[in-house]
PDB file of C-alpha atoms in Angstrom:
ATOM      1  CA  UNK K   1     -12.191 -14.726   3.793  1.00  0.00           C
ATOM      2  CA  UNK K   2     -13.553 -12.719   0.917  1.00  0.00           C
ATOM      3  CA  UNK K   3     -11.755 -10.097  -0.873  1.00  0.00           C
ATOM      4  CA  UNK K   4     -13.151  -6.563  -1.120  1.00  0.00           C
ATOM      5  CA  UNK K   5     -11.812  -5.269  -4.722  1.00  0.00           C
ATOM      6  CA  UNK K   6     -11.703  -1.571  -6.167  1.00  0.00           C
ATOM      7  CA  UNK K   7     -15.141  -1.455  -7.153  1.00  0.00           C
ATOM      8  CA  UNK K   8     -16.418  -2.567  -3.894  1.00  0.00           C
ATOM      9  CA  UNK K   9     -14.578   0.462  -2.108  1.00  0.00           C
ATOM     10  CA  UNK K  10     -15.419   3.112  -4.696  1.00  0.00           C
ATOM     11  CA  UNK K  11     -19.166   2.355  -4.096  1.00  0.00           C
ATOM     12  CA  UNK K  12     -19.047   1.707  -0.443  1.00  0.00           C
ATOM     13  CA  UNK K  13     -17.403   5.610  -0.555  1.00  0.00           C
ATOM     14  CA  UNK K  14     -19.714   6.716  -2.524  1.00  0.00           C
ATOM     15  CA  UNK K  15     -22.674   5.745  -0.609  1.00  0.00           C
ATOM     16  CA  UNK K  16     -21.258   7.046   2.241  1.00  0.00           C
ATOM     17  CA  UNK K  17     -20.392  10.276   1.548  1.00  0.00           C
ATOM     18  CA  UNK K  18     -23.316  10.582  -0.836  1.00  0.00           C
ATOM     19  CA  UNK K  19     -21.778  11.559  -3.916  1.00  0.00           C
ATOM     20  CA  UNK K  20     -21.709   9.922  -6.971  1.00  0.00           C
ATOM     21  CA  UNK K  21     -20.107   7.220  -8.335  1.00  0.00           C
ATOM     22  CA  UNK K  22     -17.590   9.147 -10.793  1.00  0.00           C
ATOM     23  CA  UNK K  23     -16.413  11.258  -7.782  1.00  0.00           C
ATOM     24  CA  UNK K  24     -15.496   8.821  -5.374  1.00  0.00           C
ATOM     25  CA  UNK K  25     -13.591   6.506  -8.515  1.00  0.00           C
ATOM     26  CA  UNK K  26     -11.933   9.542  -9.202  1.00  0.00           C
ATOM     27  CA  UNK K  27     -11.210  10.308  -5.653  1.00  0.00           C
ATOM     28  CA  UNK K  28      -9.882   6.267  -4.941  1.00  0.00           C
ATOM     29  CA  UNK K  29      -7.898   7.036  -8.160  1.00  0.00           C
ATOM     30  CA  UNK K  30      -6.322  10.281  -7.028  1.00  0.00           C
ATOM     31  CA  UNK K  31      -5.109   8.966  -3.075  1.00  0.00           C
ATOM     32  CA  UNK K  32      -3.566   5.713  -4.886  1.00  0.00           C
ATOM     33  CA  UNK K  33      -1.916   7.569  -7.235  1.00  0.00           C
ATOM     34  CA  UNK K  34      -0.338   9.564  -4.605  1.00  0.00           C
ATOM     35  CA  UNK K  35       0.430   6.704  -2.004  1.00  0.00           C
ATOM     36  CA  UNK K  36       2.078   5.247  -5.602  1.00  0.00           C
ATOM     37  CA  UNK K  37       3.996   8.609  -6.430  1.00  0.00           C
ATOM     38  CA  UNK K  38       5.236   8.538  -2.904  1.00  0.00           C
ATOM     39  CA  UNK K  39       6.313   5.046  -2.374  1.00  0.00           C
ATOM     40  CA  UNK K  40       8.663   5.816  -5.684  1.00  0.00           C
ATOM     41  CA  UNK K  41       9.993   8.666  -4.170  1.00  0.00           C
ATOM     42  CA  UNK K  42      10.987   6.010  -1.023  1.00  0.00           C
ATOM     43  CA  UNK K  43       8.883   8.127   1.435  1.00  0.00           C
ATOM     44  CA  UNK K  44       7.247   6.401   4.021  1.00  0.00           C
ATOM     45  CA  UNK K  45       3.838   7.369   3.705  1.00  0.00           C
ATOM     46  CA  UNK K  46       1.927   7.067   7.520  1.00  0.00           C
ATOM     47  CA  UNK K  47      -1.999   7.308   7.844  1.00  0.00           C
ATOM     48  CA  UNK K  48      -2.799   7.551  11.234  1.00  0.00           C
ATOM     49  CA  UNK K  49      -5.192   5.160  12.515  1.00  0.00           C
ATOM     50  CA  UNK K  50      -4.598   2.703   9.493  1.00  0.00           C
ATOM     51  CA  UNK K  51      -0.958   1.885   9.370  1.00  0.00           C
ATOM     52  CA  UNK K  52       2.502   2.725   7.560  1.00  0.00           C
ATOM     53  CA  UNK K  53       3.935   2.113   4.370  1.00  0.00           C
ATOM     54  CA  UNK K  54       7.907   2.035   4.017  1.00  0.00           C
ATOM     55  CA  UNK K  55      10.559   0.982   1.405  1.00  0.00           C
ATOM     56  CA  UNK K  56      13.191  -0.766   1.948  1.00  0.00           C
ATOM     57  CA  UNK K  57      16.320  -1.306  -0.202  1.00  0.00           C
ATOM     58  CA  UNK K  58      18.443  -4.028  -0.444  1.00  0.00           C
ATOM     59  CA  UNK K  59      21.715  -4.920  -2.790  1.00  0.00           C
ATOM     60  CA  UNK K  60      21.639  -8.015  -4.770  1.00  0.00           C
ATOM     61  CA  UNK K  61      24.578  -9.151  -6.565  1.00  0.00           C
ATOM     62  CA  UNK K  62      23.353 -11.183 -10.339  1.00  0.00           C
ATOM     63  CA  UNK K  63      25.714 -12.139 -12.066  1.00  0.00           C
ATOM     64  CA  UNK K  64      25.771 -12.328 -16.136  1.00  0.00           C
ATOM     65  CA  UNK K  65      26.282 -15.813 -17.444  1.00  0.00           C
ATOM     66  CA  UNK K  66      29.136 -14.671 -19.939  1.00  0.00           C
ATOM     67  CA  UNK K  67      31.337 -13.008 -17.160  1.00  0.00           C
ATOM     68  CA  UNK K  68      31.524 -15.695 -14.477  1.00  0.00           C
ATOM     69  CA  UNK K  69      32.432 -14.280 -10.974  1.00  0.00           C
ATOM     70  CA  UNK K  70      31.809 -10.921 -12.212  1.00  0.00           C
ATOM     71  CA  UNK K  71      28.265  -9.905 -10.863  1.00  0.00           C
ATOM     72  CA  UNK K  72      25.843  -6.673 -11.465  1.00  0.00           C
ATOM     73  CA  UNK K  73      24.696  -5.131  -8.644  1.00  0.00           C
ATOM     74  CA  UNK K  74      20.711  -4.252  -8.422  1.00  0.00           C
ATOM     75  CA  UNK K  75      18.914  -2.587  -5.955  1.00  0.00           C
ATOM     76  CA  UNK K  76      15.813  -4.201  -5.277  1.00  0.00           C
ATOM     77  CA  UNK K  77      13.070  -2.374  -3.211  1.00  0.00           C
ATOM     78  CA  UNK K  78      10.513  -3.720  -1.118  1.00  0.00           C
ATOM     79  CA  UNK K  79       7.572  -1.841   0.730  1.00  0.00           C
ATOM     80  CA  UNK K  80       6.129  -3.454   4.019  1.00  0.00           C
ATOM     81  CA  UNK K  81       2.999  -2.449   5.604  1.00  0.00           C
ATOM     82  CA  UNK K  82       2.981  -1.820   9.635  1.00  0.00           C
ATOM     83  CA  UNK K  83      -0.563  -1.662  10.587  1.00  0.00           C
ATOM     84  CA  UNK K  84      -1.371   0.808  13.316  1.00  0.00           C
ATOM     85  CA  UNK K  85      -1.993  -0.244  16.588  1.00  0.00           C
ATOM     86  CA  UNK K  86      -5.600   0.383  16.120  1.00  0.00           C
ATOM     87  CA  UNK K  87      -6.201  -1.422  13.423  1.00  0.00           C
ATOM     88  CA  UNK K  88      -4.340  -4.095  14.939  1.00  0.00           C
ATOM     89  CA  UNK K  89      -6.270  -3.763  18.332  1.00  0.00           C
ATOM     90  CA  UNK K  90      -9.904  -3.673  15.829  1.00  0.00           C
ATOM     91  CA  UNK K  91      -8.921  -6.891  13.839  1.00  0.00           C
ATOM     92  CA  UNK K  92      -7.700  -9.441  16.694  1.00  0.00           C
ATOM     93  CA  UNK K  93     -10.700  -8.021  19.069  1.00  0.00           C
ATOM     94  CA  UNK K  94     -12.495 -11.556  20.695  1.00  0.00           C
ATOM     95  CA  UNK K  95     -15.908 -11.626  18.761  1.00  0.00           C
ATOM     96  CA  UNK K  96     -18.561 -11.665  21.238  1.00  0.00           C
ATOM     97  CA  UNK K  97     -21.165 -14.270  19.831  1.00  0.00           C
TER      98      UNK K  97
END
């Protein structure tokens, strides 16, 4: 299955809502940015028709190889994607060949 990279979108955006090039990059740019800024924050960030984006935490104990049995706790965060129904529905639809 090919892979569609940044590029590829910015263009594909471009063309289709006829604007140039530098304004849909800078668009793509702006949105991640934000989705990224978000994330950090540990909002879940929901776009309707698309899916949703949450953190989780979890505690891991490491422990430092001069203090044995003594550990440091780290919080390690994760984000998982939930795609929306739709988009679920649209990608496992039978192809009719």
């Amino acid at each position: 299955m090919p892979t569609v990279n940044q590029k590829a979108i910015v263009r594909l955006a471009a063309d289709r809502l006829n604007v140039r090039h530098g304004t849909a990059e800078w668009a793509y740019d702006t949105i991640i940015a934000t989705l990224f800024e978000l994330l950090e924050q540990q909002h879940s960030v929901d776009l309707q028709g698309f899916g949703t984006f949450e953190v989780y935490e979890s505690r891991v104990t490491r422990t430092k190889p001069l203090m044995v049995g003594q550990g440091t706790p780290m919080i390690t965060r994760e984000v998982v994607f939930h795609p929306d129904h739709r988009l679920f529905t649209a990608l496992n639809r039978e192809n009719p060949e």
